[in-house]
CSV table of C-alpha atoms in Angstrom, one decimal:
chain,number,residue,atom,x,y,z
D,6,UNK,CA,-23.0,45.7,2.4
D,7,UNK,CA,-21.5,45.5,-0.7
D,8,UNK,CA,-23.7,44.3,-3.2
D,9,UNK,CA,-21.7,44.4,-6.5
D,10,UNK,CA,-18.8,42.2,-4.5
D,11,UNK,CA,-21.2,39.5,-3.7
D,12,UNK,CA,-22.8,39.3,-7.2
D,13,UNK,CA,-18.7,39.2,-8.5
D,14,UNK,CA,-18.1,36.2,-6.5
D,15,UNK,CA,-17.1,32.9,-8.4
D,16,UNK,CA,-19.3,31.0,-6.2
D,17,UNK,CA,-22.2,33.0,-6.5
D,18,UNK,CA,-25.5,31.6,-8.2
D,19,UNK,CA,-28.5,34.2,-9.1
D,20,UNK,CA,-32.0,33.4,-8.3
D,21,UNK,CA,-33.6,35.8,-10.1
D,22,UNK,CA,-35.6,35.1,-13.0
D,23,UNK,CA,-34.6,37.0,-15.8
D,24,UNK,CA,-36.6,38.7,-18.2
D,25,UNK,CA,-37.8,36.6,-20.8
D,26,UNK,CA,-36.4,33.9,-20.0
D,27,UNK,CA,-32.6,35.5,-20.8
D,28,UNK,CA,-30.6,36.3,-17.4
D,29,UNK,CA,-30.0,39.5,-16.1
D,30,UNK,CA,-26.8,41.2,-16.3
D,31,UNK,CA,-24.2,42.2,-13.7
D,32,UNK,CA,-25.7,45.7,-13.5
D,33,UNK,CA,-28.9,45.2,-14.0
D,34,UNK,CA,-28.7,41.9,-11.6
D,35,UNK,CA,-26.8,44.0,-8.8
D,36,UNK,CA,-30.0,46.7,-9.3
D,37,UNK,CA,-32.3,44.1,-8.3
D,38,UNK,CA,-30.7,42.8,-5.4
D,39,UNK,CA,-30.5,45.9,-3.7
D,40,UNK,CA,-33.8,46.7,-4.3
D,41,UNK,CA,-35.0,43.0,-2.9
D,42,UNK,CA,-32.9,43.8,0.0
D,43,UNK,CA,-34.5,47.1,0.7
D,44,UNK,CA,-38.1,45.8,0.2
D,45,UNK,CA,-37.8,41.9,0.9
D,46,UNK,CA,-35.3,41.5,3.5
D,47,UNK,CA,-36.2,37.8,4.7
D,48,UNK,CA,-36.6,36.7,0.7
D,49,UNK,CA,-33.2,38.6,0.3
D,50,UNK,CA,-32.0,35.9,3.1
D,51,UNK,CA,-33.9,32.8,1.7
D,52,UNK,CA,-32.1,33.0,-1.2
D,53,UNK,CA,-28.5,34.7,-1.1
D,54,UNK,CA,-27.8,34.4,3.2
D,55,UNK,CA,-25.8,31.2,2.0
D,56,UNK,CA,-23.7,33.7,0.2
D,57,UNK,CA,-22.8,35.8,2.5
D,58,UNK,CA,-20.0,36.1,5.3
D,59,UNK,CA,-20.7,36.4,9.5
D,60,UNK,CA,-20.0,40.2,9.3
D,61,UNK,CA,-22.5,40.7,6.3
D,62,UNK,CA,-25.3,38.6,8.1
D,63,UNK,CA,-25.0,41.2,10.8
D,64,UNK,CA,-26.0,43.6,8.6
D,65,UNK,CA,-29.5,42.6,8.9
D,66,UNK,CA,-29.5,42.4,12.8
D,67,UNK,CA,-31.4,45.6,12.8
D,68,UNK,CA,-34.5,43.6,11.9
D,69,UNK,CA,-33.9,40.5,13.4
D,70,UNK,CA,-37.3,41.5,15.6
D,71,UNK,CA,-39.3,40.2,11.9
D,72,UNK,CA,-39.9,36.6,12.6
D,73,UNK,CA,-38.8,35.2,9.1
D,74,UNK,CA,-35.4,38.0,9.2
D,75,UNK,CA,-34.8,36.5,12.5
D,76,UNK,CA,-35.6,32.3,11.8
D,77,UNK,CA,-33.0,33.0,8.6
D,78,UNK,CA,-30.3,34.5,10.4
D,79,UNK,CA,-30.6,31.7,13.1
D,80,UNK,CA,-30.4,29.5,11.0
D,81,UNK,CA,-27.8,30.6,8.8
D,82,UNK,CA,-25.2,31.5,11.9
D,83,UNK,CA,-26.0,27.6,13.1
D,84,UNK,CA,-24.8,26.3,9.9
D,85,UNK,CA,-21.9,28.7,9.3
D,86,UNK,CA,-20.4,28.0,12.7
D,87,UNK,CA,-21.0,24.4,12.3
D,88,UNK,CA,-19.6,24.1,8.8
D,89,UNK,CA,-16.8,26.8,9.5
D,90,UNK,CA,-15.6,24.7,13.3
D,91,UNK,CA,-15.9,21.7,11.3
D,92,UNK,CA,-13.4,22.7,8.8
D,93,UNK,CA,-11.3,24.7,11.0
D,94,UNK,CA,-11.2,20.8,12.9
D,95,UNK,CA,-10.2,19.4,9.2
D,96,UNK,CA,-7.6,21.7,8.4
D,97,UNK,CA,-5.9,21.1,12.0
D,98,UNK,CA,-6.2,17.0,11.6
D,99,UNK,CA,-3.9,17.1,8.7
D,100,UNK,CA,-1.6,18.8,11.1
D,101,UNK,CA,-2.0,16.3,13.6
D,102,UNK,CA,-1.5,13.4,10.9
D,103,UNK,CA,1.8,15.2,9.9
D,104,UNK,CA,3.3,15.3,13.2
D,105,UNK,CA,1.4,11.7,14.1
D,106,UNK,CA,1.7,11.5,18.2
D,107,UNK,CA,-2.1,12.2,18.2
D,108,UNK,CA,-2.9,9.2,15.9
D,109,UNK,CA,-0.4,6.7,17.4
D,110,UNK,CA,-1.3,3.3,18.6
D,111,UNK,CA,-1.0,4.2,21.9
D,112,UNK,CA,-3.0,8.4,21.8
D,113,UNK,CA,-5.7,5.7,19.9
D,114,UNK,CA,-6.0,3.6,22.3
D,115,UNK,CA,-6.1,5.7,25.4
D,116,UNK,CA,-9.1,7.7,23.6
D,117,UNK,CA,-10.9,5.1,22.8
D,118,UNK,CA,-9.8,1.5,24.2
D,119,UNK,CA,-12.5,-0.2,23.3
D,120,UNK,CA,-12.6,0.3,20.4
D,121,UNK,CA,-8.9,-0.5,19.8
D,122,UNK,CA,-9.5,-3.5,21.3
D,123,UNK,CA,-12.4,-4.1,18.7
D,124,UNK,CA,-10.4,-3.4,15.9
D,125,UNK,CA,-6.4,-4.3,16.3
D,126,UNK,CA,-6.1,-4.9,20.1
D,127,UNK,CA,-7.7,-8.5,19.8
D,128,UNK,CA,-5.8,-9.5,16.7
D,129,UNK,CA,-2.6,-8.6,18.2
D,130,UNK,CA,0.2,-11.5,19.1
D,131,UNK,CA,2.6,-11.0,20.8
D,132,UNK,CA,5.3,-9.6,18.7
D,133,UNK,CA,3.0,-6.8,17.6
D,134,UNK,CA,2.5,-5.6,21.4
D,135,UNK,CA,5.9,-5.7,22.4
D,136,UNK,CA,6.2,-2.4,20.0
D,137,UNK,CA,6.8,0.8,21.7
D,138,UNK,CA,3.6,2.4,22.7
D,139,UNK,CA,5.1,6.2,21.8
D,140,UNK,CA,5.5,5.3,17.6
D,141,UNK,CA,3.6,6.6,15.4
D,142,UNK,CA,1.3,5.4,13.0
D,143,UNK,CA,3.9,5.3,10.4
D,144,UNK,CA,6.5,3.6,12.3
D,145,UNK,CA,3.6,1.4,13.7
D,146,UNK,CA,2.9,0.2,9.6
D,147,UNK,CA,6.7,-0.3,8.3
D,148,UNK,CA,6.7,-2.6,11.7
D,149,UNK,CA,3.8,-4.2,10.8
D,150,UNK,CA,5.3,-5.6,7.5
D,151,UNK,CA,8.5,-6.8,9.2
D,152,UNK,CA,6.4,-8.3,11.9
D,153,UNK,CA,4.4,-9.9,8.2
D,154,UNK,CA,7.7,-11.4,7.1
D,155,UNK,CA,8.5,-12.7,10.1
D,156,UNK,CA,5.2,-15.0,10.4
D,157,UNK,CA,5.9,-15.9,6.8
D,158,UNK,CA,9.4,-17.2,7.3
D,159,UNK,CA,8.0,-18.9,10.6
D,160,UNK,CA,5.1,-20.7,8.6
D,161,UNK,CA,7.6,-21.8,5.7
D,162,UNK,CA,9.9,-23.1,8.4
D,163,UNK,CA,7.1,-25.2,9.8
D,164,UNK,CA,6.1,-26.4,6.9
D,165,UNK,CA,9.4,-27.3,6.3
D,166,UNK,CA,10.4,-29.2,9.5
D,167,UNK,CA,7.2,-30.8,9.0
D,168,UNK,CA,8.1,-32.2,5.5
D,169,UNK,CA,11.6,-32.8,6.9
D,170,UNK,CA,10.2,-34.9,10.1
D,171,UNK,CA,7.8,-36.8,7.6
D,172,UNK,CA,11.5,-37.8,5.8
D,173,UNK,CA,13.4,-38.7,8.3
D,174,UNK,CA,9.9,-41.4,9.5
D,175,UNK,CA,10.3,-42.7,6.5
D,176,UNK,CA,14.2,-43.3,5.9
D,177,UNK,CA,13.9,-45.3,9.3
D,178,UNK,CA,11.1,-47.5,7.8
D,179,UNK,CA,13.6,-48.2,5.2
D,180,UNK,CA,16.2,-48.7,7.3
D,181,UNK,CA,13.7,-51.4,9.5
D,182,UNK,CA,13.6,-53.6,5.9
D,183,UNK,CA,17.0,-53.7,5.3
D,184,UNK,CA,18.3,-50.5,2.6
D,185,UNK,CA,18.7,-53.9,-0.3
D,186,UNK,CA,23.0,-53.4,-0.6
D,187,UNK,CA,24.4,-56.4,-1.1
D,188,UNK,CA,28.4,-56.5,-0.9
D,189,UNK,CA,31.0,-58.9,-0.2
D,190,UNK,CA,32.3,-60.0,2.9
D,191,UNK,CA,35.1,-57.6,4.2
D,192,UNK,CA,36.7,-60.1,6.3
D,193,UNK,CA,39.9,-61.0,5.7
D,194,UNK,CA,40.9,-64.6,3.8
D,195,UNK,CA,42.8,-66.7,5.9
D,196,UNK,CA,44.6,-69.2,3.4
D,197,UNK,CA,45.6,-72.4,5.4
D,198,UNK,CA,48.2,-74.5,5.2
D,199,UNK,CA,48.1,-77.0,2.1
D,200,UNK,CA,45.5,-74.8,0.4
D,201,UNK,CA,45.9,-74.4,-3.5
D,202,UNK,CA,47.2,-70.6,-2.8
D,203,UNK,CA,50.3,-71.9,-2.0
D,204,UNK,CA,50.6,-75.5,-3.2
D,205,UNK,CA,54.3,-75.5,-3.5
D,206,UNK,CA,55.0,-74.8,0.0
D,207,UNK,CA,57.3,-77.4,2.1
D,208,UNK,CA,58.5,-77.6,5.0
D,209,UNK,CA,61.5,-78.5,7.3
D,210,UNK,CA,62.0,-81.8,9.1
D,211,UNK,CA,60.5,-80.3,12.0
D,212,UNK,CA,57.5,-78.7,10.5
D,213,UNK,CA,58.5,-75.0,10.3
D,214,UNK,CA,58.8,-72.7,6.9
D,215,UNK,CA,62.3,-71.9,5.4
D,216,UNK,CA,62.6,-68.1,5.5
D,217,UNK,CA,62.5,-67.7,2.1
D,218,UNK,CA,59.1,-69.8,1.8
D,219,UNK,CA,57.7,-67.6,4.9
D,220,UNK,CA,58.3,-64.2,2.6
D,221,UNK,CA,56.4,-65.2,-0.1
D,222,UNK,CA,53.5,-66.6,2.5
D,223,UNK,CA,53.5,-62.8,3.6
D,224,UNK,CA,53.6,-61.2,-0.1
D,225,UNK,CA,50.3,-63.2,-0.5
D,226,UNK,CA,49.0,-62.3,2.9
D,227,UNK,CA,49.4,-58.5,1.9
D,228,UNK,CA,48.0,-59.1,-1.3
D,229,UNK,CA,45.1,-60.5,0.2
D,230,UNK,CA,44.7,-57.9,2.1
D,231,UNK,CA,45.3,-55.4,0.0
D,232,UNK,CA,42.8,-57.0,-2.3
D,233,UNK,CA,40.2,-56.7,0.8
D,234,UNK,CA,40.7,-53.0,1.3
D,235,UNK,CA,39.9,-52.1,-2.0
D,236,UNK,CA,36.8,-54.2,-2.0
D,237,UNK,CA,35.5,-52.5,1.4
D,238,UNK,CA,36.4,-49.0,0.0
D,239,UNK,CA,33.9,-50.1,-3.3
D,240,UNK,CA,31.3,-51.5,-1.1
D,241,UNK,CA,31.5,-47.9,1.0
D,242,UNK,CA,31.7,-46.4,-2.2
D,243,UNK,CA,28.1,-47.9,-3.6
D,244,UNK,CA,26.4,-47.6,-0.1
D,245,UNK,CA,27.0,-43.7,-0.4
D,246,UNK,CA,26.2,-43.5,-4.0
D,247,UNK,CA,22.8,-45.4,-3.4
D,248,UNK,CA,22.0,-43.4,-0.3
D,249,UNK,CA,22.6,-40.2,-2.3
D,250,UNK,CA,20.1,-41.3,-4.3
D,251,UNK,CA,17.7,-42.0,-2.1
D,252,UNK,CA,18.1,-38.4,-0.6
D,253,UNK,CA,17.7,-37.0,-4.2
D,254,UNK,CA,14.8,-39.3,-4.9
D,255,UNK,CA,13.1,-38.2,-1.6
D,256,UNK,CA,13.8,-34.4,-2.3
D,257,UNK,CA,11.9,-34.5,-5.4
D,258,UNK,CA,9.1,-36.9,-4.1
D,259,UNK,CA,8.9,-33.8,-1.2
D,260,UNK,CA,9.4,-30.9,-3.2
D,261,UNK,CA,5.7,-30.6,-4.8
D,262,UNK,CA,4.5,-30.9,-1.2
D,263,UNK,CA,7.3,-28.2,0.2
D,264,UNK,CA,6.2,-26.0,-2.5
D,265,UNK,CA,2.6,-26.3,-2.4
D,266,UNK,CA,2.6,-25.4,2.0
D,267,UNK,CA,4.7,-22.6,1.6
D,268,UNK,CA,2.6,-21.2,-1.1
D,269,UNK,CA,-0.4,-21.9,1.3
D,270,UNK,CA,1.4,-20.1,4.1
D,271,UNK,CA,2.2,-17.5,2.0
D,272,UNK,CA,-0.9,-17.3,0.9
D,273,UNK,CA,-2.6,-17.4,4.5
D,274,UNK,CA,-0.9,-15.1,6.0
D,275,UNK,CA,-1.7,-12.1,3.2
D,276,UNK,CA,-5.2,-12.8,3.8
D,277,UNK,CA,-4.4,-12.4,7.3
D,278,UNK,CA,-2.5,-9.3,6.6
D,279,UNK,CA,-5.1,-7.5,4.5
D,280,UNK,CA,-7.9,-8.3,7.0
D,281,UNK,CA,-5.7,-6.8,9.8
D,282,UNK,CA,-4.9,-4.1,7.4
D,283,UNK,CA,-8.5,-3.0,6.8
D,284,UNK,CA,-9.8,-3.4,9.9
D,285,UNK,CA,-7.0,-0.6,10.9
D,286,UNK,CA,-7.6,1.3,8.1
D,287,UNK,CA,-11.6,1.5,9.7
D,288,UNK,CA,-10.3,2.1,12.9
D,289,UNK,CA,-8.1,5.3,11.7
D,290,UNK,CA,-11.5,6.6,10.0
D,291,UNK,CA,-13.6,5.9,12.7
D,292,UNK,CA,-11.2,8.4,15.2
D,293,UNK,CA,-10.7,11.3,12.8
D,294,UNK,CA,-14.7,11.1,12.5
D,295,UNK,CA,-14.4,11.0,16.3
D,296,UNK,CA,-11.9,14.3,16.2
D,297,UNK,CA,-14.5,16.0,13.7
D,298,UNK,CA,-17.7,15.6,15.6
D,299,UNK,CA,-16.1,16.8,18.9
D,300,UNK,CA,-15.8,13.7,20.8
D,301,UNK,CA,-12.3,13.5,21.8
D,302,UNK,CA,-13.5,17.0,23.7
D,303,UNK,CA,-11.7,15.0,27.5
D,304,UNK,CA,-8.3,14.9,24.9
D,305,UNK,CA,-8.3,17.9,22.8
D,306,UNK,CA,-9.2,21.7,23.2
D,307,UNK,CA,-11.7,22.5,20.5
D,308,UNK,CA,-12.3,25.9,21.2
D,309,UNK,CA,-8.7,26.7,20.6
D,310,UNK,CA,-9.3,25.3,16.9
D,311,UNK,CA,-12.8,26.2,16.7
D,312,UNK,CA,-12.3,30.0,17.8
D,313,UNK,CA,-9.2,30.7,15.7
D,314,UNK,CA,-9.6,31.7,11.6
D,315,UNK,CA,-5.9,30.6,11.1
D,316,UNK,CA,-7.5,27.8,9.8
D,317,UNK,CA,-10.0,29.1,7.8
D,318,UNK,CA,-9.8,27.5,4.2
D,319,UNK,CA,-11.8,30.2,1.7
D,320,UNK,CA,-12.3,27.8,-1.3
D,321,UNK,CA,-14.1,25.6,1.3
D,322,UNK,CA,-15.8,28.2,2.7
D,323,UNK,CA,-17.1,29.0,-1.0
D,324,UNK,CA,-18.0,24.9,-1.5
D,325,UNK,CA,-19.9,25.1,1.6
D,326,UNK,CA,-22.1,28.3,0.6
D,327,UNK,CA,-22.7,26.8,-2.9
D,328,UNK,CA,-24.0,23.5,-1.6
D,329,UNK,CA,-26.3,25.7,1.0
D,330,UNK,CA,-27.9,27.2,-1.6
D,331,UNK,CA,-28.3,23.7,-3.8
D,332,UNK,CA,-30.0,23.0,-0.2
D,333,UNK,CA,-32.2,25.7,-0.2
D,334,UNK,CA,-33.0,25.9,-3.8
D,335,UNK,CA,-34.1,21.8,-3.0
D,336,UNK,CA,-36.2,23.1,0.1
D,337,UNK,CA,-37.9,25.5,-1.7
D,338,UNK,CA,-39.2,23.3,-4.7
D,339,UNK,CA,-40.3,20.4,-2.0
């Protein structure tokens, strides 16, 4: 084993106390450690096994029959192969994210129904389970926020017929009272015979108008009535001006109220949203915990994951030795 390359690694930590208080250097260090490996081999572990790689570890096999050389390399290999399957399992769930047919609605749910259920399947209406079963997780949220504005337009509409149907009650209460338009009488004026209209009027010997006399009798008759034409299109004229104003009256006697429901729909339903929201966003970290710990084992092959140093991540692999020894180091001064 290479001695000098594990003292040259960035991760690496020396435990050796230096002399005088001033650390050793890389020489002098790598001259110590080869001598506490030759005479110390289970100290040698202790402190630097978190270091070292499966293939180094084996170099120590040899005297794996010393109890303490043995416990260490047990216990380092357990925690190697734990750490290095767990982030081989990591490093493969990003794939499976990517491509996203493992974390659909409907992989989710066949995994783990109950939990769906716990979690989105109980909150779901009927719009939202109509969705294909085959999307993926990304398809399944840009749905979700059409599905969002949907239930918003429907609650504004509601709020809106309501308002409307509160109206419409109230215009036929009006209506029940009388609606206050006062106009004249649109029925023609009959002017009789001998009236002061037509005071100059005579007739023959044997009671009838002269021709001349009966013209005149019908130029009044059309004036009259010509008269009574304009007066009906005045009194339609002021029955739709006043109820035009009624309807803008009621509009703005509404509008408050129209405004203040559809902001409380509005505001309801992004309460609703963000709850649904978070509960999926638990949901989605509750199964990739369920991927990493192995329990989707009747779903997924593990071993060929687990088994295969394609997805090996190095820098990790460093992270995970440095925060071995911070465990050790913490063991040691308990």
């Amino acid at each position: 084993m290479d001695i000098a390359s594990l003292v040259a690694r960035p991760n690496f930590i020396a435990k050796e106390p230096g002399g005088h208080g001033e650390p050793y250097g890389a020489s002098e260090l790598v001259t110590r450690l080869v001598i506490l490996r030759q005479k110390d081999p289970a100290l040698f572990l202790e402190r630097y096994g978190g270091f070292l790689r499966g293939d180094e570890l084996s170099h120590f096999d040899g005297l794996a029959d010393d109890y303490e050389v043995g416990w260490h390399l047990k216990r380092l290999r357990k925690s190697a192969s734990q750490t290095t399957c767990r982030n081989r399992r990591f490093r493969y769930l990003e794939e499976l994210e990517a491509r996203g047919e493992y974390f659909s609605d409907h992989a989710m749910r066949q995994r783990a129904p109950q939990l769906y259920y716990q979690f989105i399947g109980r909150f779901a209406d009927d719009e939202q389970l109509a969705f294909r079963e085959d999307e993926s997780l990304s398809e399944r949220l840009l749905a979700n926020i059409d599905v969002e504005e949907s239930r918003k337009e429907r609650l504004v509409a509601e709020a809106a017929e309501a308002m409307e149907a509160t109206e419409e009650e109230e215009d036929s209460t009006d209506d029940d009272h009388g609606d206050g338009i006062h106009v004249m009488n649109s029925r023609p004026v009959v002017v009789p015979r001998g009236s002061e209209i037509a005071p100059h009027l005579s007739t023959s010997a044997s009671g009838n108008l002269d021709v001349e006399e009966m013209d005149e009798v019908e130029d009044q008759e059309d004036y009259i009535s010509c008269g009574n034409e304009i007066l009906e299109a005045e009194r339609r004229a002021e029955e739709r001006r006043q109820l035009n104003q009624e309807a803008v009256d009621a509009d703005a006697a509404v509008a408050p109220a129209v405004a203040a429901a559809q902001a409380a729909a509005a505001r309801l339903a992004a309460e609703e949203e963000a709850r649904r929201q978070s509960l999926r966003e638990e949901f989605v970290r509750l199964m990739r915990e369920r991927f990493l710990n192995g329990e989707d084992c009747a779903f997924f092959d593990y071993p060929a994951v687990d088994d295969n140093e394609r997805y090996d991540d190095t820098e990790q692999q460093s992270r995970d030795a440095e925060e071995r020894w911070f465990d050790d180091d913490s063991d040691e001064e308990l």
